[in-house]
Amino acid sequence: MAQHVTALLWCSLELSQIERAGRGLAEGEARPGTPRCPGGAASGDAFGAGAPREACVPGCPLHALRVASPGLLQMQLILHYDETYREVKYGNMGLPDIDSKMLMGINVTPIAALLYTPVLIRFFGTKWMMFLAVGIYALFVSTNYWERYYTLVPSAVALGMAIVPLWASMGNYITRMAQKYHEYSHYKEQDGQEPRQRPPRGSHAPYLLVFQAIFYSFFHLSFACAQLPMIYFLNHYLYDLNHTLYNVQSCGTNSHGILSGFNKTVLRTLPRSRNLIVVESVLMAVAFLAMLLVLGLCGAAYRPTEEIDLRSVGWGNIFQLPFKHVRDYRLRHLVPFFIYSGFEVLFACTGIALGYGVCSVGLERLAYLLVAYGLGASSASFLGLLGLWLPRPVPLVAGAGVHLLLTFVLFFWAPMPRVLQHSWILYVAAALWGVGSALNKTGLSTLLGILYEDKERQDFIFTIYHWWQAVAIFTVYLGSSLPMKAKLAVLLVTLVAAAVSYLRMEQKLRRGVAPRQPRIPRPQHKVRGYRYLEEDNSDESDAEGEHGDGAEEEAPPAGPRPGPEPAGLGRRPCPYEQALGGDGPEEQ
């Protein structure tokens, strides 16, 4: 926790200094030769003033959200598993069937996300897509006040639909914030130089490493904080391991499915409904707080004109571009790593925590195993900063190496049920798996932000990344009844294939093999009723040359105009032309 407090203090101090500079520039103190935007501030500094804050705050809403939603879902599934709880509170309502359909909705629905995620992100914008997705998570939490089929299952389907858009917009947002802060810092270093030049391509990588490390440190810390309802509430009602594991015969690599032989009654006493409402209300407040954090702390990822440019390429093109990016050999080589990234998170929660942990040391220690995983991953997220000094493949391959070693060890280890002497091995294994997960997540997100620097591609790339993760999670859901050795074998083969494919991609990049990227269509600015300013075209690249004059004049409507018409009058100058000192078209 100290590391997050230190990061927040540093950001707040830096923000106060930069905001003073930003206010001065916004009031007209920009240096000569600085390009200006319609709002009056220098284009390099207008949006850079808030960038240090964005290094810290995007992880806060997701941290609060993952405390509420997974924590509530975990507690809900444990309560519904107990036979006595189901019979006393819900009778013959069929809670196991509702839970199975709810899990199906969460795991199956994201398969279709590749079809709608880019369209939603371009339509709502990155920030508002995050806000909408967080609101759907809060809706899922709120349905637990009235647990019925028509509340739980539809909210679970909506939650599944929001998973990929949330993560794609979040990855795009972090990358854009790093680029904007780097652009601000680059312009700040050019004090007194005219004209100000764009930063060289790829120079934002150090900033992106820092931003991703801070974000994933918050994200993985949420695994630990999500166990607070278990530790402080539900653990007081659970039977000990001698009761819950009475019929369990094998654990670890010798186990089949998920907790075969586990006792059907896990609650020693039933929690009062009033206490459950209090816990659910606290979690609902945390989910609502996550919405407010997105709304109040997260700034816009793009300027308004950039948002218009991104939408103006055509909705058909936006729908097709994720599929067209399959031409890029870099993405094809990274697909095995995308799949493994989904496998390893689910294996930490179901394989290590349940198949090795709960199966041998009891349900009452489940929360502490996940706390060890979360704290290990949160602390190790800053190991991604080793990429500032080491070659780029080192952190990602190091994380794969940690998981490879642990997978080999777990393949030959079968802990005995109801034996606590080896519990420390489980905690060490969970923490080390968290170290590998942190290096994996931080390395992949940073790598995508470095390889795909153009802002018009980033939402497509992160959509593809998190869609493959969703496919992997769906595969784990389908294979939940497989033996543990089969799961470990699949995990091992996928890990080796991912590492080899990634190193092959790096080798091609060193040889200078040019990737084949689909062309992004030029924005179509002929929008009826809107005067677009071509001078502020954010999608113009260096190779596109100079454009013509500003907005196109609309042709006068055909036919005679009613009433007397003044002869020879042109249009009035628009506010942007007045700000530049021009008088618009001369009056005849």
PDB file of N, CA and C in Angstrom, residues 66 156 295 403 447:
ATOM      1  N   ARG A  66     -13.325  -3.804  -9.225  1.00  0.00           N
ATOM      2  CA  ARG A  66     -12.971  -5.203  -9.038  1.00  0.00           C
ATOM      3  C   ARG A  66     -13.040  -5.616  -7.569  1.00  0.00           C
ATOM      4  N   ALA A 156     -26.058 -10.643 -15.785  1.00  0.00           N
ATOM      5  CA  ALA A 156     -24.824 -11.360 -16.088  1.00  0.00           C
ATOM      6  C   ALA A 156     -24.507 -11.298 -17.581  1.00  0.00           C
ATOM      7  N   LEU A 295     -15.979   9.379 -13.882  1.00  0.00           N
ATOM      8  CA  LEU A 295     -16.581  10.628 -14.326  1.00  0.00           C
ATOM      9  C   LEU A 295     -15.764  11.841 -13.897  1.00  0.00           C
ATOM     10  N   HIS A 403       6.357 -18.747 -14.838  1.00  0.00           N
ATOM     11  CA  HIS A 403       5.195 -19.625 -14.961  1.00  0.00           C
ATOM     12  C   HIS A 403       5.583 -21.008 -15.464  1.00  0.00           C
ATOM     13  N   LEU A 447       3.969  -3.515 -24.765  1.00  0.00           N
ATOM     14  CA  LEU A 447       4.421  -3.889 -26.106  1.00  0.00           C
ATOM     15  C   LEU A 447       3.429  -3.430 -27.168  1.00  0.00           C
TER      16      LEU A 447
END
